[in-house]
Coordinates of C-alpha atoms and ligand atoms in Angstrom, one line a residue:
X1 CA 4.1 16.0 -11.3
X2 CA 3.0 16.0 -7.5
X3 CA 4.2 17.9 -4.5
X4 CA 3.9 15.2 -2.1
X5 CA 2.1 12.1 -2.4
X6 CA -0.6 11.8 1.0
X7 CA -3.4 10.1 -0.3
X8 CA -4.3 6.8 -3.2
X9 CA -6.4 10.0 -4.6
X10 CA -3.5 12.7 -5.3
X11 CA -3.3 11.3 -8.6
X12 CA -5.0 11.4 -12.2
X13 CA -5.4 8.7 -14.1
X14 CA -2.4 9.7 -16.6
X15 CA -0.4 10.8 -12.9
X16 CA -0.7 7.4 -11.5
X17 CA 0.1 5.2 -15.2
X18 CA 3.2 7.5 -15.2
X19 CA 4.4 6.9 -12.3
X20 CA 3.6 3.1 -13.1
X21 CA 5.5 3.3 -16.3
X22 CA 8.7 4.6 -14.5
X23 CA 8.4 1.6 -12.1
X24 CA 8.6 -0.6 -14.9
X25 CA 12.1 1.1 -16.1
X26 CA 13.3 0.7 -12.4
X27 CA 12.2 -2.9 -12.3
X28 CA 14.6 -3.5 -15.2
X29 CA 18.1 -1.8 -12.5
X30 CA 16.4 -3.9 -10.3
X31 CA 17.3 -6.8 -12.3
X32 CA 20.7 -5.9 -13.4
X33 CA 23.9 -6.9 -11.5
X34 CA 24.6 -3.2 -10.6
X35 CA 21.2 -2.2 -9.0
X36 CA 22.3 1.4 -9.1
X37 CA 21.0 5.2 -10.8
X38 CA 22.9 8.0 -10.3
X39 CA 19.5 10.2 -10.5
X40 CA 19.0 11.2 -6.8
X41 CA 22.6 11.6 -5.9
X42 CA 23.1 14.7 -3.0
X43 CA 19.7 14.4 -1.8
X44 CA 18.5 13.1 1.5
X45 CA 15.9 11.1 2.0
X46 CA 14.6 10.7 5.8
X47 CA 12.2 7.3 6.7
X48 CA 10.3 8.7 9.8
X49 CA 8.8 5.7 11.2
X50 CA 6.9 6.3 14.3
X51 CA 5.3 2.6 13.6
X52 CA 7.0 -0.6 13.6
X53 CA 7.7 -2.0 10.3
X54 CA 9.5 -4.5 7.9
X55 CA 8.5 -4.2 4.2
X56 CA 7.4 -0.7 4.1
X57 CA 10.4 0.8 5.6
X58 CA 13.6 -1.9 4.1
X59 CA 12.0 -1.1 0.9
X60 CA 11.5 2.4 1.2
X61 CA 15.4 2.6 2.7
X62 CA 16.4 0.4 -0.9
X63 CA 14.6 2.4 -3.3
X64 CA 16.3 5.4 -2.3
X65 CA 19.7 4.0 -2.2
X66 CA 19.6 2.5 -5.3
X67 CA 19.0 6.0 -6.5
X68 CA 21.9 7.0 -4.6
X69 CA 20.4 9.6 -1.9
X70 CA 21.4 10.0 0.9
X71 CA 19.1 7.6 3.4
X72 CA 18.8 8.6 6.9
X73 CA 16.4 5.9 8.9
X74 CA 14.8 7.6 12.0
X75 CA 12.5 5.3 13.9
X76 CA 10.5 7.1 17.5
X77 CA 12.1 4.1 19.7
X78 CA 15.1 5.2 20.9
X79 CA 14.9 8.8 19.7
X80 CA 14.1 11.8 21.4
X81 CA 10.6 11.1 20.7
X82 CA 10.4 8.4 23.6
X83 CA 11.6 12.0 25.6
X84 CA 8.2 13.5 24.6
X85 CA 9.3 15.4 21.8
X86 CA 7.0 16.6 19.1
X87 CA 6.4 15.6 15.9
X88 CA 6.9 19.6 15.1
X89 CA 9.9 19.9 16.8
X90 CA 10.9 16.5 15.1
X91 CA 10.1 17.6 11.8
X92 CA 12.3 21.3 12.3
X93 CA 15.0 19.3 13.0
X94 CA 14.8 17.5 9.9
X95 CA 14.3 20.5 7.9
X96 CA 17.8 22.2 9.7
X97 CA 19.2 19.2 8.6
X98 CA 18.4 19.8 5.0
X99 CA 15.6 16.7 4.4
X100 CA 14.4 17.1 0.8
X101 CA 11.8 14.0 1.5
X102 CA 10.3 12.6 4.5
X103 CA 8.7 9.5 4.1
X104 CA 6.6 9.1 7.4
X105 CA 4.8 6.8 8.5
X106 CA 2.5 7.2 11.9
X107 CA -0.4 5.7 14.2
X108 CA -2.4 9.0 13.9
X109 CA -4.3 9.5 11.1
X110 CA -3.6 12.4 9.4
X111 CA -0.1 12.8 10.3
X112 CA 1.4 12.9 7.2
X113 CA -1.1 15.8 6.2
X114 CA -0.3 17.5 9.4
X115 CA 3.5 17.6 8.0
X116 CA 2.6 18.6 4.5
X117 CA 0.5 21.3 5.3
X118 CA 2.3 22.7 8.4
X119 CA 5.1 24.5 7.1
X120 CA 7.7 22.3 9.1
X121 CA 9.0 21.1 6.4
X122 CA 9.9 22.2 2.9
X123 CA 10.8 18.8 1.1
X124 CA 8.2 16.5 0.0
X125 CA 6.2 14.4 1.7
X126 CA 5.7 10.7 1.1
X127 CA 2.8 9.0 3.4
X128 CA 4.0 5.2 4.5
X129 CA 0.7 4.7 6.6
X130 CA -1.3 6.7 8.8
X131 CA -3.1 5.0 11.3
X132 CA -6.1 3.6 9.7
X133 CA -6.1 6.4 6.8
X134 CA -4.1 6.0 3.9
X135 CA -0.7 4.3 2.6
X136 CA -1.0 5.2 -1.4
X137 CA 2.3 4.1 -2.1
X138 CA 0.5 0.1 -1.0
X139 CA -1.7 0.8 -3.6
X140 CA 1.0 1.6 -6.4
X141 CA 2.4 -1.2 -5.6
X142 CA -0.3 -3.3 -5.6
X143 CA -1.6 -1.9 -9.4
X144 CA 2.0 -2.4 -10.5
X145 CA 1.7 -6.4 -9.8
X146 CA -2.1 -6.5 -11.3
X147 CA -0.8 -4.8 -14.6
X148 CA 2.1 -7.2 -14.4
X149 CA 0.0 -9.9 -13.8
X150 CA -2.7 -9.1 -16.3
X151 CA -1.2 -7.3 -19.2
X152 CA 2.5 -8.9 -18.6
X153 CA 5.3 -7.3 -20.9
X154 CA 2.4 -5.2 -23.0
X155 CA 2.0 -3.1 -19.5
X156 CA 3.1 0.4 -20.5
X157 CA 0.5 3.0 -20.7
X158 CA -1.9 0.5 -19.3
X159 CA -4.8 0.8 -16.6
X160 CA -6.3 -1.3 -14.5
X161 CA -10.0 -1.1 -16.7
X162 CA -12.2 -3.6 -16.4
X163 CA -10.6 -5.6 -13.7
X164 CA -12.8 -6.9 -10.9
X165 CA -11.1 -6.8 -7.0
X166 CA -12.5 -8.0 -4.1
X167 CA -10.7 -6.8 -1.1
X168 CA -11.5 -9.2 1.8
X169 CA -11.6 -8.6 5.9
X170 CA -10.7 -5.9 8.1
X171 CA -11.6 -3.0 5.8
X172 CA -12.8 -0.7 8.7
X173 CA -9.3 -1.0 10.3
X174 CA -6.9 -0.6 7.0
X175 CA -5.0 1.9 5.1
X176 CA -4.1 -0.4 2.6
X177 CA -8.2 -0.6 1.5
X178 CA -8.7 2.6 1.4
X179 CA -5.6 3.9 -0.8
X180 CA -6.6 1.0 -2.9
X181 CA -10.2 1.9 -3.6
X182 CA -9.2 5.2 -4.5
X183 CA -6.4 4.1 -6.4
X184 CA -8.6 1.3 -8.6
X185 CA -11.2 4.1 -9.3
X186 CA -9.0 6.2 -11.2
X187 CA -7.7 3.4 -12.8
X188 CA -11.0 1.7 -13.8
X189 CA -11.1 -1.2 -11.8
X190 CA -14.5 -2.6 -10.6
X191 CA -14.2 -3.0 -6.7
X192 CA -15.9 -5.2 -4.1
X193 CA -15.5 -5.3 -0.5
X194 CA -16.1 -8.0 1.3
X195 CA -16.3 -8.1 5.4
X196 CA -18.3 -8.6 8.3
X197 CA -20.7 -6.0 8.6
X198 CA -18.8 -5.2 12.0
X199 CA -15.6 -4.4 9.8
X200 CA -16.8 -2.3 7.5
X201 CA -17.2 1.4 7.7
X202 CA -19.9 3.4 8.8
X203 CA -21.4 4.6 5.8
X204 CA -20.4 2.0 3.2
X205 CA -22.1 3.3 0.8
X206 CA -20.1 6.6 0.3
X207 CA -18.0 4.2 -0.9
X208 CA -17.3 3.3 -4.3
X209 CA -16.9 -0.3 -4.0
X210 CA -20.1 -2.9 -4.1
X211 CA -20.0 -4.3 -0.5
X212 CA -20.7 -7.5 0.1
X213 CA -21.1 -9.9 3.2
X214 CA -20.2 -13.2 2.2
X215 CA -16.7 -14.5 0.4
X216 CA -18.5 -17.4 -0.7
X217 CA -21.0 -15.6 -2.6
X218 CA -18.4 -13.1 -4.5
X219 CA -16.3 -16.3 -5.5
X220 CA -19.2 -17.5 -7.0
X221 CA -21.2 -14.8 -8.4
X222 CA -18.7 -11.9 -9.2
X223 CA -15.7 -14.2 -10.6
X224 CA -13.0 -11.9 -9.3
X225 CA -9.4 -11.1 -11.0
X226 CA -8.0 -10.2 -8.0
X227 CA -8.8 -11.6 -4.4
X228 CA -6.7 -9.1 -2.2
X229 CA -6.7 -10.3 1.8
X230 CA -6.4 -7.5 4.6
X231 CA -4.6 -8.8 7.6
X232 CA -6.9 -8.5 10.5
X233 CA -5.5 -5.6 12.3
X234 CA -5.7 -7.1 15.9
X235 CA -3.8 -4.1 17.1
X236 CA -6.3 -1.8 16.3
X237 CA -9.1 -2.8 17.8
X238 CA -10.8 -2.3 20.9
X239 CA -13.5 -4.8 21.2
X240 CA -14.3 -7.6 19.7
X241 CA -15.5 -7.6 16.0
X242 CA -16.3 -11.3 15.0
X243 CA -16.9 -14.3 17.3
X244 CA -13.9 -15.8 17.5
X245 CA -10.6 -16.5 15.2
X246 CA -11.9 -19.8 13.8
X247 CA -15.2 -18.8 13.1
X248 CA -13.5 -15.6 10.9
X249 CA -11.7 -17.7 9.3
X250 CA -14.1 -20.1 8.6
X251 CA -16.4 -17.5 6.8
X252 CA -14.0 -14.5 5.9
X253 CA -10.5 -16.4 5.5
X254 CA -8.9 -17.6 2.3
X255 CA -8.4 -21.1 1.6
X256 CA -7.2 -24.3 -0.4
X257 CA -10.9 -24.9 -1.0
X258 CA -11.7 -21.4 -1.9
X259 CA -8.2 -20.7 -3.7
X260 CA -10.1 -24.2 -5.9
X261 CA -12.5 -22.0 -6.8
X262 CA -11.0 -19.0 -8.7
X263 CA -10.4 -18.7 -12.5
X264 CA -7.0 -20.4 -13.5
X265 CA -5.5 -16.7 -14.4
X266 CA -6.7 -14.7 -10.9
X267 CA -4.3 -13.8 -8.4
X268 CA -4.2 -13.9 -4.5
X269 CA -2.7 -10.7 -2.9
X270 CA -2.2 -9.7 0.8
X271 CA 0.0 -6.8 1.6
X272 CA 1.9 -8.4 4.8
X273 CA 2.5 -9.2 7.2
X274 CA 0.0 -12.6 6.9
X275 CA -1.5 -13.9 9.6
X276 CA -1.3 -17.3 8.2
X277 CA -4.1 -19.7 9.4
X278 CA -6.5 -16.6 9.9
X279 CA -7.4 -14.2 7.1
X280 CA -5.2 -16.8 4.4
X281 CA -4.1 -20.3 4.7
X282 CA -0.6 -21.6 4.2
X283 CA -1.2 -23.4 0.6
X284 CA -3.1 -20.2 -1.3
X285 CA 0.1 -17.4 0.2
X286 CA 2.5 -20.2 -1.0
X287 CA 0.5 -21.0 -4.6
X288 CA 1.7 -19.9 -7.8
X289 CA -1.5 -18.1 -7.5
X290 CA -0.3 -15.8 -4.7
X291 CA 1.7 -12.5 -5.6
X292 CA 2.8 -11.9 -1.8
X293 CA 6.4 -12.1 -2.7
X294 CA 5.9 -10.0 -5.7
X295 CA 4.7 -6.9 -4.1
X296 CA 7.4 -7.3 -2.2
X297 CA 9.5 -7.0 -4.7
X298 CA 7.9 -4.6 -6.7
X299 CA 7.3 -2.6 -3.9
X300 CA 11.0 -1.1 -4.2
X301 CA 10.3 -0.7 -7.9
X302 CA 7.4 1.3 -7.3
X303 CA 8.9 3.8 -4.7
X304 CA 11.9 4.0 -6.7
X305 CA 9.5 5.6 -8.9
X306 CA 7.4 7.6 -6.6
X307 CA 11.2 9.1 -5.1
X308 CA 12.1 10.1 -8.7
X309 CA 8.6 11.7 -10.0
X310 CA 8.9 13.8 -6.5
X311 CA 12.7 14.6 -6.0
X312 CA 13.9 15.0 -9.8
X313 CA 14.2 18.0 -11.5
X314 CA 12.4 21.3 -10.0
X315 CA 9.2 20.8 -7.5
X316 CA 6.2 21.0 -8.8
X317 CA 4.1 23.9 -7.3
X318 CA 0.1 22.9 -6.9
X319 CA 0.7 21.9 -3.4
X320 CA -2.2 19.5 -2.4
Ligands
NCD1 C1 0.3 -2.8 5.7 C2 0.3 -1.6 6.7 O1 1.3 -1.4 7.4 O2 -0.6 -0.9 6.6 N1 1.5 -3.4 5.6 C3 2.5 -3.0 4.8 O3 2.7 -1.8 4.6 N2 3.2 -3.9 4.1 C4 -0.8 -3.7 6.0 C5 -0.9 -4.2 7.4 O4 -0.1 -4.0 8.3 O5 -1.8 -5.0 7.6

């Protein structure tokens, strides 16, 4: 298995459906009365969040304790971070006191890189989001719900092939696009994305995803599986990418009408937090259509996983 997991690209094909299979196993604790594994039991587990955040970090704080580590949740407010100290000087703290993973997450992308590669730190590293870069263990979770969703209690040693996803809004700005792409490729999806031309990378078409301009016209012409909305990430911008909230929403949102116009059998996902009323209405992120709640919960599933492939048993040595 991996060294540390950085990017929706560090795994193969056979790497990632592992790692999905294992989820599936830790989705049945999760539905036990004792939600409990002995399996990580003396190791530590540090959540370095240098970035506000709900899901990500509750989840990533469960999964470990339900494989009984030890959990240790460091955020930069209120640390000695807001003193000015470094991220290196942060990180050989963490080593001294004996961190076999670090899950960070970070505005700067890159960060988590910077800590694998560095030499602070010996135990593996576990990306939760670096700026606008990467946050693979998103996309894990979001495959785990599509196989769910698709191939249902016949999942195991499935891939995502043939599967059609359009990922809808603020691609330029988000992690979560980008660690899904790369993700989906290995796993033989077909992907779309679908944005302004203002929210789109530079060079889209080093990309491989079909980009497209107009919701409308996907609905229609591609017939997707999977409609996966990106929060617009408001806090990331410095100008102004589209005219104004209603007009976004208007062309780029997700909507009863819209929601209408899918296949019985495809599924709405946004990773959260929704800004409901402008990238996806209130009655498609509450239909029986939407998975929000389900990555959610499958979210601890899958990190439950990603914590056991990286801290059981000895440590792989291709570092990458
Ligand atoms: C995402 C993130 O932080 O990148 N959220 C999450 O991890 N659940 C998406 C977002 O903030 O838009």
């Amino acid at each position: 298995m991996i060294r540390n997991l950085l990017s929706g690209a560090d795994l193969s094909r056979d790497q990632a459906v592992e790692i999905l299979d294992i989820a599936e196993g830790m989705s049945d604790v999760n539905d036990r009365e004792i939600k409990k594994l002995p399996t990580l039991r003396g190791k530590t587990v540090v959540n370095l969040f240098f970035e506000d955040s709900t899901r990500t970090r509750i989840s990533f704080e469960l999964a470990a304790k339900r494989l009984s580590a030890d959990v240790i949740n460091f955020s930069a407010k209120g640390s000695s971070v807001s003193k000015g100290e470094s991220l290196k000087d942060t990180a050989q703290t963490l080593e001294a006191m004996g961190a076999d993973a670090v899950v960070i997450r970070h505005s700067a992308s890159g960060a988590a890189n910077v800590l694998a590669h560095s030499g602070w730190i010996n135990g593996a590293i576990v990306n939760a989001g670096d700026g606008t870069h990467e946050h693979p263990t998103q996309a894990l979770l979001d495959a785990f719900t599509m196989r769910k969703r698709f191939h249902g209690s016949a999942s195991t040693g499935k891939d995502l092939s043939g599967l059609r996803v359009a990922i809808v809004g603020d691609v330029l700005h988000s992690r979560v696009a980008r660690s899904n792409l790369l993700l989906l490729n290995t796993l033989g999806a077909e992907v779309h994305f679908v944005a302004p031309p203002t929210l789109l990378p530079a060079n889209p078409s080093n990309w491989q995803a079909k980009i497209h301009y107009s919701l409308d016209d996907v609905l229609d012409n591609e017939k997707p599986d999977v409609v996966m909305m990106l929060r617009v990430q408001a806090e990331r911008m410095n100008a102004s990418y589209f005219p104004s909230e209603r007009e976004y929403s208007r062309i780029w949102g997700f909507n009863s009408d819209r929601l209408k116009r899918l296949k019985p059998n495809s599924i709405v996902m946004h990773p959260g937090p929704m800004n409901r009323g402008l990238e996806i209405d209130a009655i498609s992120a509450d239909s029986p259509q939407s998975t929000v709640l389900e990555q959610v919960a499958n979210g601890v599933s899958v990190r439950m996983a990603v914590l056991y492939s990286l801290l059981s048993g000895e440590r792989a040595n291709d570092v990458n």
